[in-house]
PDB file of C-alpha atoms in Angstrom:
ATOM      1  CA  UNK U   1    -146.901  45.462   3.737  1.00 81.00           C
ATOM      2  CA  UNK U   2    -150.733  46.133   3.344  1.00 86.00           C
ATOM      3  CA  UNK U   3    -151.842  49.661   3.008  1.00 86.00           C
ATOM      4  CA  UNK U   4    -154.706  51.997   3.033  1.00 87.00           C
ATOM      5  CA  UNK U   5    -155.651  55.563   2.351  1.00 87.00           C
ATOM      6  CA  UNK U   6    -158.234  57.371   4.287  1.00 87.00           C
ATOM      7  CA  UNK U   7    -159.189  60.243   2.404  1.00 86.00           C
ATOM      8  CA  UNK U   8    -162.251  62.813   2.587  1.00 85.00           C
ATOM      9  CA  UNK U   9    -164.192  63.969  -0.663  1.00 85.00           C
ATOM     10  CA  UNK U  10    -167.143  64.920  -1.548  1.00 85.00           C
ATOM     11  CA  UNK U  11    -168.778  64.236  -5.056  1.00 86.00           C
ATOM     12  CA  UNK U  12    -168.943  67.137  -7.103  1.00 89.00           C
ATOM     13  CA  UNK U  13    -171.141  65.987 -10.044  1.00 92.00           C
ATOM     14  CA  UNK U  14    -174.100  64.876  -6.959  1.00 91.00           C
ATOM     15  CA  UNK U  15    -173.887  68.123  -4.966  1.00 91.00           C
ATOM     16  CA  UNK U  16    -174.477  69.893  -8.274  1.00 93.00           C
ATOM     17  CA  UNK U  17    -177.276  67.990  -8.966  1.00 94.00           C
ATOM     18  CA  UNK U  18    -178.662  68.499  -5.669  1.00 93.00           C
ATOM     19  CA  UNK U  19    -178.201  72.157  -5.608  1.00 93.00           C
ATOM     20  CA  UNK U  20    -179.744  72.069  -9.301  1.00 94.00           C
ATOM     21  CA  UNK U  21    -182.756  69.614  -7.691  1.00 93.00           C
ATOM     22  CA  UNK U  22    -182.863  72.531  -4.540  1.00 93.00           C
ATOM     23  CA  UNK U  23    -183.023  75.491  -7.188  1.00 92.00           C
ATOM     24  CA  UNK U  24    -185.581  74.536  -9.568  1.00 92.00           C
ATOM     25  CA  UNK U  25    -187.843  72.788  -6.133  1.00 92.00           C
ATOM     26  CA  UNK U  26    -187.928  76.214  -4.425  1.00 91.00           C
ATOM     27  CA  UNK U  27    -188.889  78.288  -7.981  1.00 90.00           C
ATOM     28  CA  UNK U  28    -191.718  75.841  -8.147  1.00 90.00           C
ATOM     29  CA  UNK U  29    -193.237  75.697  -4.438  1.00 88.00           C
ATOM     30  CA  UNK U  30    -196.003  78.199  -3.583  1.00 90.00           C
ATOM     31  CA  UNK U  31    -194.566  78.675   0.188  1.00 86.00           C
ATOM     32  CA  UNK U  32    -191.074  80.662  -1.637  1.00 84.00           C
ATOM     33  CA  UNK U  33    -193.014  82.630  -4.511  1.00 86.00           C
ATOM     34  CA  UNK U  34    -192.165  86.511  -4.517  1.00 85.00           C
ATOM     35  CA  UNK U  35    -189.567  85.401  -1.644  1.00 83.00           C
ATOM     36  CA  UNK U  36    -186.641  86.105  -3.598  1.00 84.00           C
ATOM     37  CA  UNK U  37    -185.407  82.832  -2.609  1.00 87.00           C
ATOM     38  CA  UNK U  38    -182.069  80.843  -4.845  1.00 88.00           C
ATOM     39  CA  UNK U  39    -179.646  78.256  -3.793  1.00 92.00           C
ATOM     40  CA  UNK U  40    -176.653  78.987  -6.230  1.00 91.00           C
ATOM     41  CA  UNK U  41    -173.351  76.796  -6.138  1.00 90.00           C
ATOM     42  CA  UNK U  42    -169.874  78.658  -6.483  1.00 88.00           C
ATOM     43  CA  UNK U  43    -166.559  76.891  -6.293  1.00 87.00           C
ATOM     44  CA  UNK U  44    -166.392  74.980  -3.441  1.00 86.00           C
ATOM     45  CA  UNK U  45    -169.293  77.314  -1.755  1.00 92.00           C
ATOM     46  CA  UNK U  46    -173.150  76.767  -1.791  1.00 92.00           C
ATOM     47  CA  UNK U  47    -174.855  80.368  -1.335  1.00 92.00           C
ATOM     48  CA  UNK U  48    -178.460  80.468   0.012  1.00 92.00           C
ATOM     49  CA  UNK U  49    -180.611  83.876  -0.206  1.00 92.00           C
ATOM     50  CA  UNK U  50    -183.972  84.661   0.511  1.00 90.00           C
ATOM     51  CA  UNK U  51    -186.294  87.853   2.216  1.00 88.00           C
ATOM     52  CA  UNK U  52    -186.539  86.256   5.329  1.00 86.00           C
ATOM     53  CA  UNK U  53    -184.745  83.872   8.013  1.00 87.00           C
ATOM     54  CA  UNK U  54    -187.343  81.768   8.008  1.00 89.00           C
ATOM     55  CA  UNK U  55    -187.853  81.060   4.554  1.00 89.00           C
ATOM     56  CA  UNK U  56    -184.004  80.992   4.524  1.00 89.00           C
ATOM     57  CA  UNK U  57    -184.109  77.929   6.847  1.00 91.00           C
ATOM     58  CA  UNK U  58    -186.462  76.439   4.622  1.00 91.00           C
ATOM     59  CA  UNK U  59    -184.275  76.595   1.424  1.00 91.00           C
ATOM     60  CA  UNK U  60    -181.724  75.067   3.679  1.00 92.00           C
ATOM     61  CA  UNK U  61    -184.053  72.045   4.221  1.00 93.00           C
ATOM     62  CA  UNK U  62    -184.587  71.448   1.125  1.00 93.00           C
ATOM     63  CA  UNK U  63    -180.998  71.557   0.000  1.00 92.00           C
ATOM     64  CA  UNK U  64    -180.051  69.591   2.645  1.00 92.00           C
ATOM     65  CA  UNK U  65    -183.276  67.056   1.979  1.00 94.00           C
ATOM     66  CA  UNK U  66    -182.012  66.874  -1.772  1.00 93.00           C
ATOM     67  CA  UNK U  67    -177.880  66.402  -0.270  1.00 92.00           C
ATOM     68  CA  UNK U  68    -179.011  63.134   1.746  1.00 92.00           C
ATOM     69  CA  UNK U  69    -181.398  62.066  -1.345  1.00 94.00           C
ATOM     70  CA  UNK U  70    -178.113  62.347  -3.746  1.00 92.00           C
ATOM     71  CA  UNK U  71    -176.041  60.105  -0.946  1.00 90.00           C
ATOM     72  CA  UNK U  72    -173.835  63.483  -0.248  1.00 88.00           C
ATOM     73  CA  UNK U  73    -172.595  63.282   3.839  1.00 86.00           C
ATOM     74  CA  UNK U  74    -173.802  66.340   5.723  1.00 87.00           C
ATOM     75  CA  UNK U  75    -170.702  66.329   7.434  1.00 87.00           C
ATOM     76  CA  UNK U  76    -168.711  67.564   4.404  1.00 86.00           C
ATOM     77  CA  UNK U  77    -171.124  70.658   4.066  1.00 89.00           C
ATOM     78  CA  UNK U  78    -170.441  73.161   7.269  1.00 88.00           C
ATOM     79  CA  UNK U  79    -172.857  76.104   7.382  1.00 90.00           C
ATOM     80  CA  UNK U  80    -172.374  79.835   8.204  1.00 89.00           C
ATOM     81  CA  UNK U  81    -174.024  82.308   9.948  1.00 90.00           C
ATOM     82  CA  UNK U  82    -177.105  84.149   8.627  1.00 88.00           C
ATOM     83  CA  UNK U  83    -175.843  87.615   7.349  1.00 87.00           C
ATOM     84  CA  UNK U  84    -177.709  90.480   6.067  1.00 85.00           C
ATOM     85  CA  UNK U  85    -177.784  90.968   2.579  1.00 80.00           C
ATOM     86  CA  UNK U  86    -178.588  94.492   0.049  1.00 79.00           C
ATOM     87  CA  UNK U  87    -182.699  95.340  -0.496  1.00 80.00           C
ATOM     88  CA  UNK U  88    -183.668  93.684   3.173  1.00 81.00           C
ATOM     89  CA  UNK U  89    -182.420  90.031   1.814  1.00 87.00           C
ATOM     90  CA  UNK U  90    -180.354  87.562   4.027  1.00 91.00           C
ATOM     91  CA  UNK U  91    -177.854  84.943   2.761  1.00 92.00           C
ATOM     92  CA  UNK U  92    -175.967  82.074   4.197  1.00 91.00           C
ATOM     93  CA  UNK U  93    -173.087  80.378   2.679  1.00 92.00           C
ATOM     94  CA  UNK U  94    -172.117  76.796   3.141  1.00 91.00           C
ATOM     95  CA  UNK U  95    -168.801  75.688   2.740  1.00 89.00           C
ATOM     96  CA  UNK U  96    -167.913  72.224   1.112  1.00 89.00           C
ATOM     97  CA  UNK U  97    -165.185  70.563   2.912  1.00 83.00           C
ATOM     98  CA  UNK U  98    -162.154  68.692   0.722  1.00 79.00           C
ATOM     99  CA  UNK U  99    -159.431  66.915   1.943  1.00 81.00           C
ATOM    100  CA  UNK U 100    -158.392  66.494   5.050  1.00 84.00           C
ATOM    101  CA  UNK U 101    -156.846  69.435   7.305  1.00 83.00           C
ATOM    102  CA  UNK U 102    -153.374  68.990   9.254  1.00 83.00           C
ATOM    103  CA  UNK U 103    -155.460  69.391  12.538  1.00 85.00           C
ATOM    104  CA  UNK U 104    -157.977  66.564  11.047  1.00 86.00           C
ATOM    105  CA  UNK U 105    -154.720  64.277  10.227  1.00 87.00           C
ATOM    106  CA  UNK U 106    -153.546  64.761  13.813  1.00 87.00           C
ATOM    107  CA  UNK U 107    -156.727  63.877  15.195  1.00 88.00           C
ATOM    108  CA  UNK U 108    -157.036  60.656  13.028  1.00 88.00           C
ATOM    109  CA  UNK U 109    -153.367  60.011  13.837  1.00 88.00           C
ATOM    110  CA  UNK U 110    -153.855  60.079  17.847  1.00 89.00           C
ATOM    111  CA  UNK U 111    -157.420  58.121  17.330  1.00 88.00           C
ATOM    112  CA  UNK U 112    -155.167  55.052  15.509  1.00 87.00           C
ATOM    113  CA  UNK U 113    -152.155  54.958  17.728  1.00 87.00           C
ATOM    114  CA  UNK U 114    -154.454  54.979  20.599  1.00 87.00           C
ATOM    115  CA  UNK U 115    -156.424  52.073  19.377  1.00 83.00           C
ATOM    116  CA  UNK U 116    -153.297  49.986  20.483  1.00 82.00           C
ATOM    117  CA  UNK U 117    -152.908  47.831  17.787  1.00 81.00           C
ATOM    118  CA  UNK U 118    -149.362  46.929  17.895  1.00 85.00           C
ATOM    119  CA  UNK U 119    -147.620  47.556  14.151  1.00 84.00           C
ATOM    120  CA  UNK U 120    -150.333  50.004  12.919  1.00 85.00           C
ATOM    121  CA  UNK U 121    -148.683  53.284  11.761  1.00 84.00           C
ATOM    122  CA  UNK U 122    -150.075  56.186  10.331  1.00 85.00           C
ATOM    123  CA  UNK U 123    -148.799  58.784   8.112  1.00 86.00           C
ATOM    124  CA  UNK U 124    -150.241  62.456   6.588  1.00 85.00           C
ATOM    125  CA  UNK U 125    -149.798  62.536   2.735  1.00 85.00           C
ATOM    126  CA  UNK U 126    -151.050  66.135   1.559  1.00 82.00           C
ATOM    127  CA  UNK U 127    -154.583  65.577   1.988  1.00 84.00           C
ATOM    128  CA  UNK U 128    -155.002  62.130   2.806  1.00 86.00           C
ATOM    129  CA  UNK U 129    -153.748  59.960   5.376  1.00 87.00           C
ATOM    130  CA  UNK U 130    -151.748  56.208   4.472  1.00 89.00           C
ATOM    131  CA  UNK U 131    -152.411  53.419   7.411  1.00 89.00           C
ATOM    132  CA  UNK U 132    -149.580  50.775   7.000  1.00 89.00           C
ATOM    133  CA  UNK U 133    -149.597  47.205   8.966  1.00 87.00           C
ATOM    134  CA  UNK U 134    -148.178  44.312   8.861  1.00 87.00           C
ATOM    135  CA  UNK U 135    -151.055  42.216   8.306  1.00 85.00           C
ATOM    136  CA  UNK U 136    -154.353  43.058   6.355  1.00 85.00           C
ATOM    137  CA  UNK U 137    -157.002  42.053   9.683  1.00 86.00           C
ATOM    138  CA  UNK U 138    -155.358  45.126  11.684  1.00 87.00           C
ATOM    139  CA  UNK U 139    -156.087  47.529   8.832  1.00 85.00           C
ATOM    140  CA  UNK U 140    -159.729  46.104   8.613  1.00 88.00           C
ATOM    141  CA  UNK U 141    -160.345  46.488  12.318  1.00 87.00           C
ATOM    142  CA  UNK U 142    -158.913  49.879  11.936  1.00 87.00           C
ATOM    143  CA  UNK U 143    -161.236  50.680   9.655  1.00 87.00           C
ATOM    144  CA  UNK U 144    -164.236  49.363  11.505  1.00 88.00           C
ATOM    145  CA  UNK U 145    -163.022  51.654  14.099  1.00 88.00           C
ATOM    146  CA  UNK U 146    -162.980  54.543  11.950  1.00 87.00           C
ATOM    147  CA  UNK U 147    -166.288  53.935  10.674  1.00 87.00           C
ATOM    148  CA  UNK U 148    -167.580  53.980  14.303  1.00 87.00           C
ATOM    149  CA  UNK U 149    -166.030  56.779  15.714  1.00 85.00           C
ATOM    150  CA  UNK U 150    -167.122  60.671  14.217  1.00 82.00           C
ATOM    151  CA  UNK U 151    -164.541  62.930  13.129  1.00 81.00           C
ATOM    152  CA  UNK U 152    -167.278  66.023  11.676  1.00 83.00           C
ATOM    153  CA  UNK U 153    -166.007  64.726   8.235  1.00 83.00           C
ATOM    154  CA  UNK U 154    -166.933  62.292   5.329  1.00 86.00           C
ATOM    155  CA  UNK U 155    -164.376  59.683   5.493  1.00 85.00           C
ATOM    156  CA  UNK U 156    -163.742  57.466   2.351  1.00 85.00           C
ATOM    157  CA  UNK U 157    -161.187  54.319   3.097  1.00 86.00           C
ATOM    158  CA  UNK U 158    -159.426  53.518  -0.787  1.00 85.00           C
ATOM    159  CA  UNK U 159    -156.522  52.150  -2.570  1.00 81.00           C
ATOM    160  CA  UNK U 160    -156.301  49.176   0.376  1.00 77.00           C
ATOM    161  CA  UNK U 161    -152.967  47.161  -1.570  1.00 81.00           C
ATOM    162  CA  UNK U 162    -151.306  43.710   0.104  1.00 76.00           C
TER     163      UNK U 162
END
C-alpha cells in the first residue's frame, strides 16, 4: 500500500548560516553602529537585541532577508513580543518550530479526511504524520492539496514507498 510522511523541519546548518550572514551584516552597516545591536542563535531560539524598537525591527529584516536568501520558510520561525531588556536595551526572541504539534496533526488529519478521497487515511507518528492509500495518484493529489492549503508551518512530504 503506498505511503507518505508529511513531516515539518527546518534546516539547521542554513538558519545558522543566516543568523551568522545577519550578525556579521548588522556589525558592518553604518545605520546599527553604537546601537548595541546582535542577532545570536541559541538552541532552537534566535535572540535579537538592540537600543531601540526601531533598529530592533531592522535587525529583524535583515535576519529575515538573509532566512528567505538561505531557502529557510518563514513559517517555521514564529516571533515574540518586544520586551525590555537591562541598560535601556530591548530584545525579541524567535522561536524555531520542529515537528509537528498534536493540535497541528489534528488539523492536517481533518484537512485530509475532508478532502473526500475515498481510501486515504491518515495517522500521527510522534512528530510526523503517515498518509496511506491504496493507490499512489490519491497520495499525489493529496499532496497537491497540501501544498495549496496553509497550515502556519513548513511542510516537507518524504519517504513516499509503493
Amino acid at each position: 500500500m503506498p505511503t507518505f510522511d508529511i513531516s515539518s523541519e527546518l534546516d539547521m546548518q542554513e538558519v545558522r548560516n543566516a543568523v551568522d550572514q545577519a550578525a556579521r551584516e548588522i556589525t558592518s552597516r553604518y545605520d546599527f553602529k553604537n546601537t548595541g545591536s546582535a542577532v545570536e542563535l541559541g538552541d532552537g531560539i534566535i535572540t535579537l537585541c538592540s537600543s531601540s524598537e526601531d533598529r530592533l525591527a531592522a535587525a529583524r529584516q535583515v535576519l529575515e532577508e538573509k532566512l528567505v536568501r538561505r531557502k529557510v520558510s518563514l513559517k517555521g520561525v514564529s516571533f515574540g513580543p518586544v520586551a525590555d531588556a537591562a541598560g535601556g536595551t530591548v530584545r525579541q526572541e524567535a522561536l524555531l518550530a520542529a515537528g509537528i504539534t498534536s493540535d497541528k496533526a489534528r488539523e492536517l488529519n481533518k484537512f485530509i479526511k475532508n478532502l473526500g478521497m475515498k481510501g486515504v487515511s491518515s495517522q500521527a507518528q510522534g512528530d510526523q504524520l503517515r498518509v496511506s492509500s491504496k493507490k499512489r495518484d490519491m497520495l499525489q493529489e493529496v499532496i497537491a492539496a497540501l501544498k495549496e492549503a496553509d497550515f502556519a508551518i513548513p511542510l516537507q512530504f518524504g519517504n513516499f514507498r509503493d
